[in-house]
Coordinates of C-alpha atoms and ligand atoms in Angstrom, one line a residue:
M609 CA -302.3 188.0 -117.8
K610 CA -300.9 189.0 -114.4
R611 CA -298.9 192.0 -113.4
Q612 CA -296.5 192.0 -110.4
S613 CA -295.4 195.2 -108.8
S614 CA -292.5 194.0 -106.7
Y615 CA -292.2 196.9 -104.3
K616 CA -295.7 198.3 -104.0
D617 CA -297.1 196.6 -101.0
D618 CA -295.7 195.4 -97.7
G619 CA -297.4 192.0 -97.6
G620 CA -295.7 188.6 -97.8
K621 CA -293.2 188.1 -100.5
L622 CA -290.5 185.7 -101.7
Y623 CA -286.9 187.0 -102.3
L624 CA -284.6 184.8 -104.3
V625 CA -281.2 185.5 -102.9
P626 CA -278.0 184.3 -104.6
T627 CA -275.1 183.4 -102.4
P628 CA -271.3 183.1 -103.2
I629 CA -270.1 180.2 -105.3
G630 CA -266.7 180.3 -103.4
N631 CA -265.5 183.7 -102.5
L632 CA -267.6 185.0 -99.6
E633 CA -267.0 188.6 -100.6
D634 CA -269.3 188.0 -103.5
I635 CA -272.4 188.4 -101.2
T636 CA -274.0 191.7 -102.0
I637 CA -274.9 194.3 -99.4
R638 CA -278.5 194.0 -100.5
A639 CA -278.5 190.2 -100.2
K640 CA -277.1 190.5 -96.6
N641 CA -279.8 193.0 -95.7
I642 CA -282.6 190.9 -97.1
L643 CA -281.3 187.8 -95.3
T644 CA -281.1 189.8 -92.1
D645 CA -284.6 191.4 -92.4
A646 CA -286.6 188.5 -93.8
D647 CA -289.0 186.7 -91.4
Y648 CA -287.5 183.3 -92.5
I649 CA -284.7 182.0 -94.7
A650 CA -285.7 178.9 -96.7
A651 CA -282.3 177.2 -97.1
E652 CA -281.4 174.1 -99.2
D653 CA -279.1 172.9 -96.4
T654 CA -279.4 174.6 -93.1
R655 CA -276.0 173.4 -92.0
T656 CA -274.1 174.7 -95.1
S657 CA -276.0 178.0 -95.0
G658 CA -275.6 178.2 -91.2
I659 CA -271.8 178.4 -91.8
L660 CA -272.2 181.1 -94.5
L661 CA -274.7 183.1 -92.5
E662 CA -272.4 183.0 -89.4
K663 CA -269.5 184.2 -91.5
I664 CA -271.3 187.1 -93.0
G665 CA -272.9 188.0 -89.6
V666 CA -276.6 187.1 -90.4
H667 CA -278.6 185.6 -87.6
N668 CA -282.1 184.6 -88.6
R669 CA -284.6 181.7 -88.6
M670 CA -284.0 179.0 -91.2
I671 CA -286.5 176.6 -92.7
S672 CA -285.1 173.6 -94.5
F673 CA -286.2 173.6 -98.2
H674 CA -284.5 171.2 -100.6
K675 CA -285.3 169.1 -103.6
Y676 CA -286.6 166.2 -101.6
N677 CA -289.1 168.1 -99.4
S678 CA -289.9 171.1 -101.7
K679 CA -293.3 169.7 -102.8
Q680 CA -294.5 169.2 -99.2
K681 CA -292.8 172.4 -97.9
A682 CA -294.0 174.8 -100.6
P683 CA -297.7 174.9 -99.4
E684 CA -296.4 175.6 -95.8
L685 CA -294.2 178.5 -97.0
I686 CA -297.0 179.8 -99.2
E687 CA -299.4 179.9 -96.2
L688 CA -296.7 181.9 -94.2
M689 CA -296.4 184.4 -97.1
K690 CA -300.2 184.7 -97.4
K691 CA -300.2 185.8 -93.7
G692 CA -297.6 188.5 -94.5
A693 CA -294.2 186.7 -94.0
V694 CA -291.2 187.7 -96.0
I695 CA -289.2 184.7 -97.0
A696 CA -285.7 184.7 -98.5
E697 CA -284.8 181.6 -100.4
I698 CA -281.2 180.5 -100.7
S699 CA -279.5 177.4 -102.1
D700 CA -276.1 176.0 -101.1
A701 CA -274.3 178.3 -103.5
G702 CA -275.1 180.6 -106.4
M703 CA -278.5 181.3 -107.8
P704 CA -281.5 179.5 -106.3
V705 CA -283.5 177.8 -109.1
I706 CA -280.4 177.4 -111.4
S707 CA -279.8 173.6 -111.1
D708 CA -281.0 174.1 -107.5
P709 CA -284.3 174.1 -105.6
G710 CA -286.7 177.0 -105.7
F711 CA -288.7 176.6 -108.9
I712 CA -291.8 175.0 -107.3
L713 CA -291.9 177.9 -104.8
V714 CA -291.7 180.5 -107.6
E715 CA -294.5 178.7 -109.5
E716 CA -296.7 178.6 -106.4
C717 CA -296.1 182.2 -105.5
I718 CA -297.1 183.3 -109.0
K719 CA -300.3 181.2 -108.8
N720 CA -301.1 182.8 -105.4
D721 CA -300.3 186.4 -106.4
I722 CA -297.3 186.6 -104.0
P723 CA -294.5 188.8 -105.4
V724 CA -291.3 187.0 -106.4
I725 CA -288.3 189.3 -106.1
P726 CA -285.1 188.1 -107.6
L727 CA -281.7 189.5 -106.5
P728 CA -278.8 189.6 -109.0
G729 CA -275.7 187.8 -108.0
P730 CA -273.3 184.9 -108.5
S731 CA -274.0 181.9 -110.7
A732 CA -271.3 179.5 -111.8
F733 CA -272.4 179.3 -115.5
T734 CA -272.5 183.1 -116.2
T735 CA -269.2 183.6 -114.3
A736 CA -267.6 180.9 -116.5
L737 CA -269.2 182.2 -119.7
I738 CA -267.9 185.7 -119.5
A739 CA -264.3 184.5 -119.2
S740 CA -264.5 181.5 -121.5
G741 CA -263.4 183.4 -124.6
F742 CA -266.6 182.2 -126.4
D743 CA -269.3 184.5 -127.6
A744 CA -271.8 185.0 -124.9
Q745 CA -274.7 185.6 -127.3
P746 CA -276.5 183.4 -127.8
F747 CA -275.9 180.6 -125.3
T748 CA -277.6 177.5 -124.1
Y749 CA -277.4 176.4 -120.5
Y750 CA -278.1 172.7 -119.9
G751 CA -277.4 172.4 -116.2
F752 CA -276.3 168.8 -115.4
L753 CA -276.6 166.4 -118.3
P754 CA -277.9 162.9 -117.9
R755 CA -275.3 160.4 -116.8
K756 CA -275.7 157.6 -119.3
A757 CA -273.7 158.0 -122.5
S758 CA -276.8 157.1 -124.7
E759 CA -278.7 159.9 -123.0
Q760 CA -275.9 162.4 -123.3
I761 CA -275.4 161.9 -127.1
P762 CA -278.6 163.8 -128.2
Y763 CA -277.5 166.8 -126.1
F764 CA -274.0 166.7 -127.8
E765 CA -275.7 166.5 -131.2
Q766 CA -277.6 169.7 -130.4
M767 CA -274.3 171.4 -129.1
N768 CA -272.6 170.2 -132.3
K769 CA -275.0 172.2 -134.5
F770 CA -275.5 175.1 -132.2
R771 CA -274.2 178.4 -133.4
G772 CA -273.9 179.8 -129.9
T773 CA -272.0 178.7 -126.8
S774 CA -273.3 175.6 -124.9
I775 CA -272.7 175.3 -121.2
F776 CA -273.2 172.4 -118.8
Y777 CA -272.2 171.4 -115.2
E778 CA -270.3 168.2 -114.5
S779 CA -268.9 166.6 -111.4
P780 CA -265.1 166.0 -111.3
H781 CA -265.4 162.2 -111.2
R782 CA -267.6 162.1 -114.3
L783 CA -265.8 164.8 -116.3
S784 CA -263.4 162.5 -118.2
K785 CA -266.2 160.0 -119.3
T786 CA -268.4 162.9 -120.4
L787 CA -265.5 164.4 -122.5
D788 CA -265.1 161.0 -124.1
N789 CA -268.7 161.0 -125.1
L790 CA -268.4 164.6 -126.3
A791 CA -265.5 163.5 -128.5
K792 CA -267.7 160.8 -130.1
V793 CA -270.0 163.5 -131.5
L794 CA -268.0 166.7 -132.0
A795 CA -264.9 167.3 -134.2
P796 CA -261.7 166.7 -132.1
D797 CA -260.6 170.3 -132.9
R798 CA -263.8 172.0 -131.6
Q799 CA -262.8 174.4 -128.9
I800 CA -264.0 173.9 -125.3
C801 CA -263.3 175.4 -121.9
A802 CA -263.4 173.7 -118.6
A803 CA -263.8 176.4 -115.8
R804 CA -262.9 175.0 -112.4
E805 CA -263.2 176.3 -108.8
L806 CA -264.5 179.7 -109.9
T807 CA -263.9 182.6 -107.5
K808 CA -261.8 180.2 -105.3
I809 CA -258.0 180.0 -104.8
H810 CA -257.6 177.2 -107.3
E811 CA -259.7 178.9 -110.0
E812 CA -258.5 177.7 -113.4
F813 CA -259.6 177.8 -117.1
I814 CA -258.5 174.9 -119.2
R815 CA -259.1 176.1 -122.8
G816 CA -258.3 174.1 -125.9
S817 CA -259.6 171.5 -128.4
I818 CA -261.8 168.6 -127.2
E819 CA -258.8 166.4 -127.9
E820 CA -256.4 168.5 -125.9
V821 CA -258.6 169.1 -122.9
N822 CA -259.6 165.4 -122.8
A823 CA -256.0 164.3 -122.9
Y824 CA -255.1 166.8 -120.2
F825 CA -257.7 165.3 -117.9
K826 CA -256.5 161.8 -118.6
E827 CA -253.1 163.0 -117.2
N828 CA -254.4 165.3 -114.5
D829 CA -257.3 164.1 -112.3
P830 CA -260.2 166.6 -112.4
R831 CA -260.6 168.1 -109.0
G832 CA -263.1 170.6 -107.6
E833 CA -266.2 172.1 -109.2
F834 CA -266.5 172.4 -113.0
V835 CA -268.4 174.3 -115.7
V836 CA -267.9 173.0 -119.2
L837 CA -268.4 175.3 -122.2
V838 CA -268.5 174.2 -125.9
S839 CA -267.6 176.9 -128.5
P840 CA -270.2 177.9 -131.1
N841 CA -270.3 175.9 -134.4
T842 CA -268.8 178.3 -136.8
A843 CA -268.5 176.0 -139.8
E844 CA -269.8 177.4 -143.1
E845 CA -273.2 175.9 -143.8
K846 CA -273.1 174.1 -147.1
Q847 CA -275.8 175.2 -149.5
F848 CA -276.9 172.2 -151.5
S849 CA -278.1 172.7 -155.1
F850 CA -281.3 171.0 -156.2
D851 CA -279.2 168.4 -158.2
E852 CA -277.3 167.5 -155.0
L853 CA -280.6 167.3 -153.0
I854 CA -282.1 165.0 -155.7
K855 CA -279.1 162.8 -155.3
L856 CA -279.7 162.6 -151.6
V857 CA -283.4 161.7 -152.3
N858 CA -282.3 159.0 -154.7
D859 CA -279.9 157.6 -152.0
L860 CA -282.7 157.3 -149.5
V861 CA -285.0 155.7 -152.2
D862 CA -282.2 153.2 -152.9
Q863 CA -282.1 152.4 -149.1
G864 CA -285.9 151.6 -149.3
K865 CA -287.6 154.8 -148.4
S866 CA -290.7 155.9 -150.4
K867 CA -290.1 158.8 -152.8
K868 CA -292.6 160.9 -150.8
D869 CA -290.9 160.3 -147.5
A870 CA -287.4 160.7 -148.9
I871 CA -288.4 164.1 -150.4
K872 CA -290.0 165.1 -147.1
Q873 CA -286.9 164.1 -145.1
V874 CA -284.4 165.8 -147.4
A875 CA -286.5 169.0 -147.6
K876 CA -286.7 169.2 -143.8
A877 CA -283.0 168.5 -143.2
H878 CA -281.9 171.1 -145.7
N879 CA -284.6 173.7 -145.0
V880 CA -286.0 173.9 -148.5
S881 CA -289.7 173.8 -149.6
K882 CA -291.0 170.3 -149.9
N883 CA -293.1 171.3 -152.9
E884 CA -290.2 172.9 -154.7
L885 CA -288.0 169.8 -154.2
Y886 CA -290.9 167.6 -155.3
D887 CA -291.2 169.6 -158.6
A888 CA -287.4 169.5 -159.1
Y889 CA -287.3 165.8 -158.5
H890 CA -290.1 165.1 -161.0
Q891 CA -288.8 167.3 -163.8
Ligands
SAM2122 N1 -277.1 177.3 -108.2 C1 -275.7 177.2 -108.7 C2 -275.4 178.3 -109.7 O1 -276.1 179.3 -109.8 O2 -274.4 178.1 -110.4 C3 -275.5 175.8 -109.2 C4 -275.7 174.7 -108.2 S1 -275.3 173.1 -108.8 C5 -276.1 172.1 -107.6 C6 -273.7 172.9 -108.4 C7 -272.7 172.8 -109.7 O3 -272.5 174.1 -110.1 C8 -271.4 172.2 -109.4 O4 -271.4 170.8 -109.5 C9 -270.5 172.8 -110.5 O5 -270.7 172.1 -111.7 C10 -271.2 174.2 -110.6 N2 -270.4 175.1 -109.7 C11 -270.8 175.7 -108.6 N3 -269.9 176.4 -108.0 C12 -268.8 176.4 -108.9 C13 -267.5 177.0 -108.9 N4 -267.1 177.8 -107.9 N5 -266.7 176.7 -109.9 C14 -267.1 175.9 -111.0 N6 -268.3 175.4 -111.0 C15 -269.2 175.6 -110.0

């Protein structure tokens, strides 16, 4: 066990600082102060962040820290913090670590007893979630899904069953294909929401059934940045009687499964005791 007291000592530390996902006014006063006072800003893209920092009036030293150099760079940053440096980590937009670099640095800080201090602030998925119209508790955030259809399907199967809201990020040029894949697994009337260009001038929420939203994007080219939200599964869960479960076991046996394996499979799928189903089957 380890305890971290974030504000007790004035040694080296890591601040995780969220930056706006569009609207620059979403930078907090505290974020600006931390970025100004830190010894270094570790930035995913020093050019992108340079523009932001200039606009918000922060002038400070930047160190490049992105997904391709984070493994090599992390030990260097850890050494600086061990010597007392305060580092503020930022990504191009939104929360560092959320589908962005930063995780390795957090892990290493914890290993080295360096305080990790998170600042609250903008993130695209929480911003989309609260306006989606879907229940925010519980939710699952997937980040970017794999690109191949065959690799997306298992995620969509999980979303299909999930009784909370599912959220993922998608690029505009893959959105339509991904919605086609979603439509292969979920019912066409399942409600989804595509939240685009959040906090920006073209912010839009496209809410409707998978079929409707998919058709809309076949007519209207997706543009800008997207968060996709899938509504919770609210279908009544059918409670199977033992007679119905025995029929399912027999179906599997007819297909060539052993009785033992068929009972095990049906019991697991329908969340009943294997022994009880075994007894019912043999009565
Ligand atoms: N760290 C960021 C966060 O906290 O949301 C996510 C960074 S990830 C590399 C970038 C993706 O986030 C975009 O491709 C898009 O799916 C989503 N995103 C970022 N800004 C957005 C915005 N303003 N509107 C909608 N989606 C956005």
